mmCIF file of the C-alpha atoms, coordinates in Angstrom:
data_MODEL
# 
_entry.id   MODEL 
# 
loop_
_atom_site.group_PDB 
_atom_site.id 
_atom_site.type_symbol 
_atom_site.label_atom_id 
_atom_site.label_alt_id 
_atom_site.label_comp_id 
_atom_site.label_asym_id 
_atom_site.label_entity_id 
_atom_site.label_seq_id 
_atom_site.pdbx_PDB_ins_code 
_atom_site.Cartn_x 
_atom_site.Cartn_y 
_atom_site.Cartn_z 
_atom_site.occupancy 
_atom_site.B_iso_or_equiv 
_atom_site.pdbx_formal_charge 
_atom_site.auth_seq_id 
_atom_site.auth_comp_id 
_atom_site.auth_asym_id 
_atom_site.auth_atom_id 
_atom_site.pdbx_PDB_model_num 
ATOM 1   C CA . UNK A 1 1   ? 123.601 62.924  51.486 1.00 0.00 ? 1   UNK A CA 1 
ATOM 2   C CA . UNK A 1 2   ? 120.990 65.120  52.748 1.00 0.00 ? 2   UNK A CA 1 
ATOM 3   C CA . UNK A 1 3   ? 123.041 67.291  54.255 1.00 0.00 ? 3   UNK A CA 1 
ATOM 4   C CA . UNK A 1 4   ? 125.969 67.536  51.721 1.00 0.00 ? 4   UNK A CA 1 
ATOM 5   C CA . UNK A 1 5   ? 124.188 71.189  50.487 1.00 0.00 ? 5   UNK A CA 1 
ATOM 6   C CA . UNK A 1 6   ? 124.000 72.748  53.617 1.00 0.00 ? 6   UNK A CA 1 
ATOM 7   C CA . UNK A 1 7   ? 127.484 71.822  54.455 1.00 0.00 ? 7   UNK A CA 1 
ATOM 8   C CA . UNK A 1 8   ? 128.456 73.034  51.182 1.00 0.00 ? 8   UNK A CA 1 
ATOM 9   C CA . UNK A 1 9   ? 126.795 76.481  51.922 1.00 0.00 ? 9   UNK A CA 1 
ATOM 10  C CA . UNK A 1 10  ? 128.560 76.420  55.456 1.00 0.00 ? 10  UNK A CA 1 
ATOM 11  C CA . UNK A 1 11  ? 132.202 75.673  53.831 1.00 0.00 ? 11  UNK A CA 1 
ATOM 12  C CA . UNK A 1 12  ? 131.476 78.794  51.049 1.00 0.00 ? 12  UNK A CA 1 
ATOM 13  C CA . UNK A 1 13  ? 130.182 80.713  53.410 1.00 0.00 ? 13  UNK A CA 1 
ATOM 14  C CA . UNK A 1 14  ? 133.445 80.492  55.833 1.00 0.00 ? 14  UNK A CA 1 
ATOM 15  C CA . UNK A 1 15  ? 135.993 80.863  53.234 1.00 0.00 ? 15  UNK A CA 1 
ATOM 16  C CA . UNK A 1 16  ? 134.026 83.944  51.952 1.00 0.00 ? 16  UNK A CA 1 
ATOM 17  C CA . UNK A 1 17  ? 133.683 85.903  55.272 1.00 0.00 ? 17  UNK A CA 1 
ATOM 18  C CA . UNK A 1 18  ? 137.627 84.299  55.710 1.00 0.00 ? 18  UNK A CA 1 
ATOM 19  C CA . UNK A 1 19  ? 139.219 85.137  52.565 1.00 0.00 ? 19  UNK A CA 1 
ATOM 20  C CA . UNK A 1 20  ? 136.953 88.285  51.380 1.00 0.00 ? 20  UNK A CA 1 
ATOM 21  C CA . UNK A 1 21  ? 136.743 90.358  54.320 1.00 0.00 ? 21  UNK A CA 1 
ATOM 22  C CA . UNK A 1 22  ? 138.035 93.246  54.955 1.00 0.00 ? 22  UNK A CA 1 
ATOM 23  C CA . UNK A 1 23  ? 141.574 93.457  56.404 1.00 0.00 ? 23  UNK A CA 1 
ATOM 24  C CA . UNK A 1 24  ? 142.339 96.378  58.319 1.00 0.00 ? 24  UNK A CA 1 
ATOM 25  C CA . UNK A 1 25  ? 145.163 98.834  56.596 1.00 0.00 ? 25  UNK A CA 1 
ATOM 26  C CA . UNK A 1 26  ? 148.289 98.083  58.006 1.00 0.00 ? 26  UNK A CA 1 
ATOM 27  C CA . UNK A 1 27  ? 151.210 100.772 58.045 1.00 0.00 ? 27  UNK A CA 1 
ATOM 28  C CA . UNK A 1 28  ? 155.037 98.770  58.125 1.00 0.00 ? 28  UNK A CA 1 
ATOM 29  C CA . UNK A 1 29  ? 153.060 95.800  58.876 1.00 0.00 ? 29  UNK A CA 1 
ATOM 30  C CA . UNK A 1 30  ? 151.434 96.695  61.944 1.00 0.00 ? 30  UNK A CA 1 
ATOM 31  C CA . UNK A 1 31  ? 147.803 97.969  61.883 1.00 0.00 ? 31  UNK A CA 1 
ATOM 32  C CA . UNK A 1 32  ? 147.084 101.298 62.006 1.00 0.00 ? 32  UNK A CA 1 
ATOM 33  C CA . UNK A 1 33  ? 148.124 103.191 65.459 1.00 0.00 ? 33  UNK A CA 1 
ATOM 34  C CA . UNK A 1 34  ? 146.305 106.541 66.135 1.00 0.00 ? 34  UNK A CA 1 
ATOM 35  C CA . UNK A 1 35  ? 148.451 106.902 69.279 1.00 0.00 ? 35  UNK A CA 1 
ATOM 36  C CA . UNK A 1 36  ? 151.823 106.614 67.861 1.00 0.00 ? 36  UNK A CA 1 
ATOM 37  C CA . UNK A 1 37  ? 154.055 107.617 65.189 1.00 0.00 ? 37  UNK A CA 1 
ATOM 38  C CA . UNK A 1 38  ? 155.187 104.901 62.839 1.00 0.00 ? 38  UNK A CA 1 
ATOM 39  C CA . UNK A 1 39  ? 159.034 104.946 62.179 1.00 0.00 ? 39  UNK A CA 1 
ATOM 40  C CA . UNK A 1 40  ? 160.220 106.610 58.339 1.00 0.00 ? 40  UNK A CA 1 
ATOM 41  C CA . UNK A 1 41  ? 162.378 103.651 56.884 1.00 0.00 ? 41  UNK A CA 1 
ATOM 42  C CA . UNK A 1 42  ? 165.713 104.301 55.515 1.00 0.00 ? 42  UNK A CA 1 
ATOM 43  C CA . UNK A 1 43  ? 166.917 102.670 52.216 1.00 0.00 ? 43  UNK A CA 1 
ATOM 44  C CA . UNK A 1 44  ? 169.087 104.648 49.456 1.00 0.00 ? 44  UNK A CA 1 
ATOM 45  C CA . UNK A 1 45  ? 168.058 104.694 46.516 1.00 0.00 ? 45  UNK A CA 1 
ATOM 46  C CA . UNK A 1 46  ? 164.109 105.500 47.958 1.00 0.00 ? 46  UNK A CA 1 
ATOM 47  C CA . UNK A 1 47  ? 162.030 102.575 46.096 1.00 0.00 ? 47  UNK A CA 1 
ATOM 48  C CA . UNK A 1 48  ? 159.420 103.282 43.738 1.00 0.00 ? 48  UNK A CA 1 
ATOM 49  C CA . UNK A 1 49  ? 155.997 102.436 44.322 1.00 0.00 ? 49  UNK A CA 1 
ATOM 50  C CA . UNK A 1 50  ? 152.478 102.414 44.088 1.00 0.00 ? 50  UNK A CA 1 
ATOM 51  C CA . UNK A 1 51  ? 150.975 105.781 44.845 1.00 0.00 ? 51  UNK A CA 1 
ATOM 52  C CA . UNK A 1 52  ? 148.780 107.304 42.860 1.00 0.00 ? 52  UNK A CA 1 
ATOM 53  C CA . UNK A 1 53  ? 147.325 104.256 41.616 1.00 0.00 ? 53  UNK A CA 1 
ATOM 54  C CA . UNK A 1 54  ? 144.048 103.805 43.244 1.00 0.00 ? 54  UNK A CA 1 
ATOM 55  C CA . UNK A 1 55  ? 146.258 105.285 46.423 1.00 0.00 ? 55  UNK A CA 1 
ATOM 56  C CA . UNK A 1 56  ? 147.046 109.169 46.731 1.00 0.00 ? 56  UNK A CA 1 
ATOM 57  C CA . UNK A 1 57  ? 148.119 111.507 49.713 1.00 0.00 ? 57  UNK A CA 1 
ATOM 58  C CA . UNK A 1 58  ? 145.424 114.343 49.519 1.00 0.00 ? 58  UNK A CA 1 
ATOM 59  C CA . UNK A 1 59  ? 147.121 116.153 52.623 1.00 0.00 ? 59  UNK A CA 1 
ATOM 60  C CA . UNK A 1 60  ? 150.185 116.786 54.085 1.00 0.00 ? 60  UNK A CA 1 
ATOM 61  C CA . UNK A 1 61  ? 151.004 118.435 57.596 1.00 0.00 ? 61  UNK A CA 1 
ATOM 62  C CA . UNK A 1 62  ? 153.816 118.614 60.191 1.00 0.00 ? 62  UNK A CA 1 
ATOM 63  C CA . UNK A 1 63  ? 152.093 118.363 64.148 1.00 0.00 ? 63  UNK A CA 1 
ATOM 64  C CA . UNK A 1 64  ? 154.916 118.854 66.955 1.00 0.00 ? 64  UNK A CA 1 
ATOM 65  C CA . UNK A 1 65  ? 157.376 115.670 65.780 1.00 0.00 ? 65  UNK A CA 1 
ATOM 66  C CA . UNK A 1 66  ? 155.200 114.061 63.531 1.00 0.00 ? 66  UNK A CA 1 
ATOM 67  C CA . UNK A 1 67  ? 154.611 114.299 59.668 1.00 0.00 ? 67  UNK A CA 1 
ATOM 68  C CA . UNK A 1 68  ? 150.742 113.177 59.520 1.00 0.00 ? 68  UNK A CA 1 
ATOM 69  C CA . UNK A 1 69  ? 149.377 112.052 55.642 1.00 0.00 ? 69  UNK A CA 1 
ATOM 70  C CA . UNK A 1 70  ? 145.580 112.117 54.688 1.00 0.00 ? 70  UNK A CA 1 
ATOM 71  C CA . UNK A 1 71  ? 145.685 109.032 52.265 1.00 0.00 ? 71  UNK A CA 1 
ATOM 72  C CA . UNK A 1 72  ? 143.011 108.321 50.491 1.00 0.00 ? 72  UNK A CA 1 
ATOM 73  C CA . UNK A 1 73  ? 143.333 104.708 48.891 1.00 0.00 ? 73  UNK A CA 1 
ATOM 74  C CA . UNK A 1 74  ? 141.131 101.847 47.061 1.00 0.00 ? 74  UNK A CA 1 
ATOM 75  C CA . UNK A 1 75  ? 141.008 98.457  48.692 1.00 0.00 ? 75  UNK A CA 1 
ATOM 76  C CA . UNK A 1 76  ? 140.687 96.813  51.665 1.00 0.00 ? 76  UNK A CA 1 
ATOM 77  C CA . UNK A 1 77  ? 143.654 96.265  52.823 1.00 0.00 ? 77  UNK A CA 1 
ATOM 78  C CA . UNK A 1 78  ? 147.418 96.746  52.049 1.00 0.00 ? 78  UNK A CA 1 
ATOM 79  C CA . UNK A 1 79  ? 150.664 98.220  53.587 1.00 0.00 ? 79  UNK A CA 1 
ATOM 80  C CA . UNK A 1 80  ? 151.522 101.698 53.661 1.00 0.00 ? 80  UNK A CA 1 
ATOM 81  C CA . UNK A 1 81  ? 155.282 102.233 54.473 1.00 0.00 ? 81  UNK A CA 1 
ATOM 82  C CA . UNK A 1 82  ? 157.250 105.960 54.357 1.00 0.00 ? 82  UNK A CA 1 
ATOM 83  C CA . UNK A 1 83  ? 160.786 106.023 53.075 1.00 0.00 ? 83  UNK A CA 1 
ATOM 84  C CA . UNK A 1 84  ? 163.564 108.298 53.295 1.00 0.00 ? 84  UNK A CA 1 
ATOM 85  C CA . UNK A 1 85  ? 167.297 108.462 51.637 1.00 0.00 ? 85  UNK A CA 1 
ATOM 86  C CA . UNK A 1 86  ? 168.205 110.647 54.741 1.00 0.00 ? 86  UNK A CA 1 
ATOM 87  C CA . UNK A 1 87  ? 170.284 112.621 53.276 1.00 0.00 ? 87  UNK A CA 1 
ATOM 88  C CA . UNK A 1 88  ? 169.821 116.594 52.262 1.00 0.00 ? 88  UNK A CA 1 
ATOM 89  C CA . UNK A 1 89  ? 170.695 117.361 48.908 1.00 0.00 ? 89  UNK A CA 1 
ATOM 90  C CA . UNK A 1 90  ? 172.738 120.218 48.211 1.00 0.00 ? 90  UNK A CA 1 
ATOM 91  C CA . UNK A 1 91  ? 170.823 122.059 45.252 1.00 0.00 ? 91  UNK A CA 1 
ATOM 92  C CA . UNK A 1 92  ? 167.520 122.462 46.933 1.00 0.00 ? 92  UNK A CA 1 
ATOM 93  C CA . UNK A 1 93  ? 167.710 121.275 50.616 1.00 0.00 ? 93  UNK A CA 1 
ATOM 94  C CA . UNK A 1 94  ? 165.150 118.872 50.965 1.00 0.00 ? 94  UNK A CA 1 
ATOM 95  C CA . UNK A 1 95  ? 164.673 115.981 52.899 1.00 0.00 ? 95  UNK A CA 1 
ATOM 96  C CA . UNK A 1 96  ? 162.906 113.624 50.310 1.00 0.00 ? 96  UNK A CA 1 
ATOM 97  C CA . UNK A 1 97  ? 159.947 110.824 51.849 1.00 0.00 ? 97  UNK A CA 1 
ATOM 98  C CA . UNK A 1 98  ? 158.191 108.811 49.722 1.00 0.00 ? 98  UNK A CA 1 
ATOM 99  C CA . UNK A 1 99  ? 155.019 106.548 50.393 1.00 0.00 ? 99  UNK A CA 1 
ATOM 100 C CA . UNK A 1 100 ? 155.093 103.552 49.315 1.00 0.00 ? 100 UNK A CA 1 
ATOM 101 C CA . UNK A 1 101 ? 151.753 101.136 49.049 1.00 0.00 ? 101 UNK A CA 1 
ATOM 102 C CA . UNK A 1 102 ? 152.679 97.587  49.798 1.00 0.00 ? 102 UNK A CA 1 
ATOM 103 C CA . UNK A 1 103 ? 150.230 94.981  48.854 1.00 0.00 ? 103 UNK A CA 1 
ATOM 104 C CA . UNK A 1 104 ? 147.888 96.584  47.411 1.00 0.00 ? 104 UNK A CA 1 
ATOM 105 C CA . UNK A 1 105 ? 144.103 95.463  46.564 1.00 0.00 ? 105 UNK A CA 1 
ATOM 106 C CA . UNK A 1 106 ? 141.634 96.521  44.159 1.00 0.00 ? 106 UNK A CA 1 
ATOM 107 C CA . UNK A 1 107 ? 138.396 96.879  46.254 1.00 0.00 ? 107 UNK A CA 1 
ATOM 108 C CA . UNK A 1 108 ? 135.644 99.285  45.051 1.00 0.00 ? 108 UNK A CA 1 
ATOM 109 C CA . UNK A 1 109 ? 135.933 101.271 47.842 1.00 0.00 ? 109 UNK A CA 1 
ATOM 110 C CA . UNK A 1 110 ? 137.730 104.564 48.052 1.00 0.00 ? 110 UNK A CA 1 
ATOM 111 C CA . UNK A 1 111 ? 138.946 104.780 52.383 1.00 0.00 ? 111 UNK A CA 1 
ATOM 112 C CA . UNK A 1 112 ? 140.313 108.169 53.861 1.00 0.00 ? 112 UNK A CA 1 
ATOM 113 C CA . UNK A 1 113 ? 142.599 107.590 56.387 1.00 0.00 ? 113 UNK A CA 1 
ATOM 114 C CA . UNK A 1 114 ? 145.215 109.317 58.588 1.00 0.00 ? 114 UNK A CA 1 
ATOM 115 C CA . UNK A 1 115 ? 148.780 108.381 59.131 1.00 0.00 ? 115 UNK A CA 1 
ATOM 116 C CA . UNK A 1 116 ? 151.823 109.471 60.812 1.00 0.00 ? 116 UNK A CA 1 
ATOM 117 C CA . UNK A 1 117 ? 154.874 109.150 60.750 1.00 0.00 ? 117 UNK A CA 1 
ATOM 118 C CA . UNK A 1 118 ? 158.061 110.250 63.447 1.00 0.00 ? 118 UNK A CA 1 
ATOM 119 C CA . UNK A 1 119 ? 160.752 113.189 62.360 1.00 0.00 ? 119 UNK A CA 1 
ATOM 120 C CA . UNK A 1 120 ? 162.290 113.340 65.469 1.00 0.00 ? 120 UNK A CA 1 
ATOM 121 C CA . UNK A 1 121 ? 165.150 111.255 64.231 1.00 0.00 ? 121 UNK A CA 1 
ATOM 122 C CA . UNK A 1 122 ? 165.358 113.908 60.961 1.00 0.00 ? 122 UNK A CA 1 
ATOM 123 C CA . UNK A 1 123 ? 164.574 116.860 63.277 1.00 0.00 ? 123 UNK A CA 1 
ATOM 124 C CA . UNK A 1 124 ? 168.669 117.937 63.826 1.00 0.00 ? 124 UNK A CA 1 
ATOM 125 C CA . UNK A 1 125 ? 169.554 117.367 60.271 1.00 0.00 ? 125 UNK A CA 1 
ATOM 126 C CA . UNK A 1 126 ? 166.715 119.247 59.007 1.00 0.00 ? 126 UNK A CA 1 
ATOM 127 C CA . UNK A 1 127 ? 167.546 122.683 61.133 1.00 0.00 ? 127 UNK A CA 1 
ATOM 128 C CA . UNK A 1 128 ? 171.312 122.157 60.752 1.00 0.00 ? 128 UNK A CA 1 
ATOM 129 C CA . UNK A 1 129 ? 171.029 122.440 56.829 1.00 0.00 ? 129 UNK A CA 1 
ATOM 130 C CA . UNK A 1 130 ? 167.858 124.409 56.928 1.00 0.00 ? 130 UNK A CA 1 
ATOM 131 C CA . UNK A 1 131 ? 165.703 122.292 55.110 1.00 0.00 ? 131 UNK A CA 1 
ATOM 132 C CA . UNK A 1 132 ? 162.481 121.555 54.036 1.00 0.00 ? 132 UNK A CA 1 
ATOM 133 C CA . UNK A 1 133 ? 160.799 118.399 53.638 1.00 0.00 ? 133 UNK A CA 1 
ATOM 134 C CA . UNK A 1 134 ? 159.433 116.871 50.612 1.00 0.00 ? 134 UNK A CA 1 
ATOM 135 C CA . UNK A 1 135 ? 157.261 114.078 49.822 1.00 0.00 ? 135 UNK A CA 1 
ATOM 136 C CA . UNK A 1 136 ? 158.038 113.063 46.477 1.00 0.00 ? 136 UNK A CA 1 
ATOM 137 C CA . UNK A 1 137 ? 155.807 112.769 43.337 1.00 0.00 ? 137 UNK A CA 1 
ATOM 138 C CA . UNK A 1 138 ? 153.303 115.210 45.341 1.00 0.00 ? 138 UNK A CA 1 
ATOM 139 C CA . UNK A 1 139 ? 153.492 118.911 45.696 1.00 0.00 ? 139 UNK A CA 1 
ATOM 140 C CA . UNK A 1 140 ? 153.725 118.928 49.331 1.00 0.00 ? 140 UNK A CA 1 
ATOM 141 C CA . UNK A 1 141 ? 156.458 120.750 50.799 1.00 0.00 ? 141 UNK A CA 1 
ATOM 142 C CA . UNK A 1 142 ? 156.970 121.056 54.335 1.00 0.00 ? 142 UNK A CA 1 
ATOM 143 C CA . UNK A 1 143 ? 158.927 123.244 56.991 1.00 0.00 ? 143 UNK A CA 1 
ATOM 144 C CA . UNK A 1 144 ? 159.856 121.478 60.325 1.00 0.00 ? 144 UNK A CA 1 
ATOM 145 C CA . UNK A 1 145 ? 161.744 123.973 62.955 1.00 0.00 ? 145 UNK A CA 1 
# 
């Protein structure tokens, strides 16, 4: 009975470093890859989501075939995937991405992080229709020649 306490402490003190650690941001469900582009998903209509709540793209630049996002976000963990309709619109020619923030958490921490993400499979539509791209609900409009 003695030792009913100290295994009590052991048990809480396993399920906290278990269940309230932080996880490592993940970006379509892989953790993040400095050394790679992630893929843009395609899905019409382009789903809402959660950025700009506690989750917000501070930068956005194109480097040789890759779009690359400074994201600054609150939590520890979560899911950050990039979305595309893939098609150019005829009124303003723009190729319209969105970032969506899958499972997001509420930690008290604000991280800064950089992602990117591959155009090459956008790259011929995007010079055939002289285009720009644009992430939606930011200001961030991008050439990519």
């Amino acid at each position: 009975m003695k030792n009913l306490p100290t295994c009590f402490y052991i048990l809480f003190m396993s399920f906290s470093i278990y269940g309230f650690g932080q996880k490592q941001l993940r970006v379509n469900g892989e953790p993040v890859n400095t050394n790679a582009c992630a893929t843009i998903k395609v899905l019409s209509p382009v789903p809402n989501g959660q950025v700009g709540i506690r989750c917000d793209i501070r930068d956005a630049q194109i480097i040789d075939d890759c779009i690359e996002l400074t994201v600054v976000y609150g939590g520890c963990n979560g899911n950050l995937e990039l979305y595309t309709d893939n098609k150019i619109s005829d009124s303003d020619s723009k190729l319209n991405l969105k970032l969506v923030w899958q499972e997001p958490s509420f930690c008290k921490s604000m991280i800064l992080v950089k992602v990117t993400f591959d155009l090459k499979p956008y790259k011929a539509l995007v010079k055939e229709k002289t285009a720009m791209i644009k992430i939606l609900d930011t200001d961030f409009e991008l050439y990519y020649n």
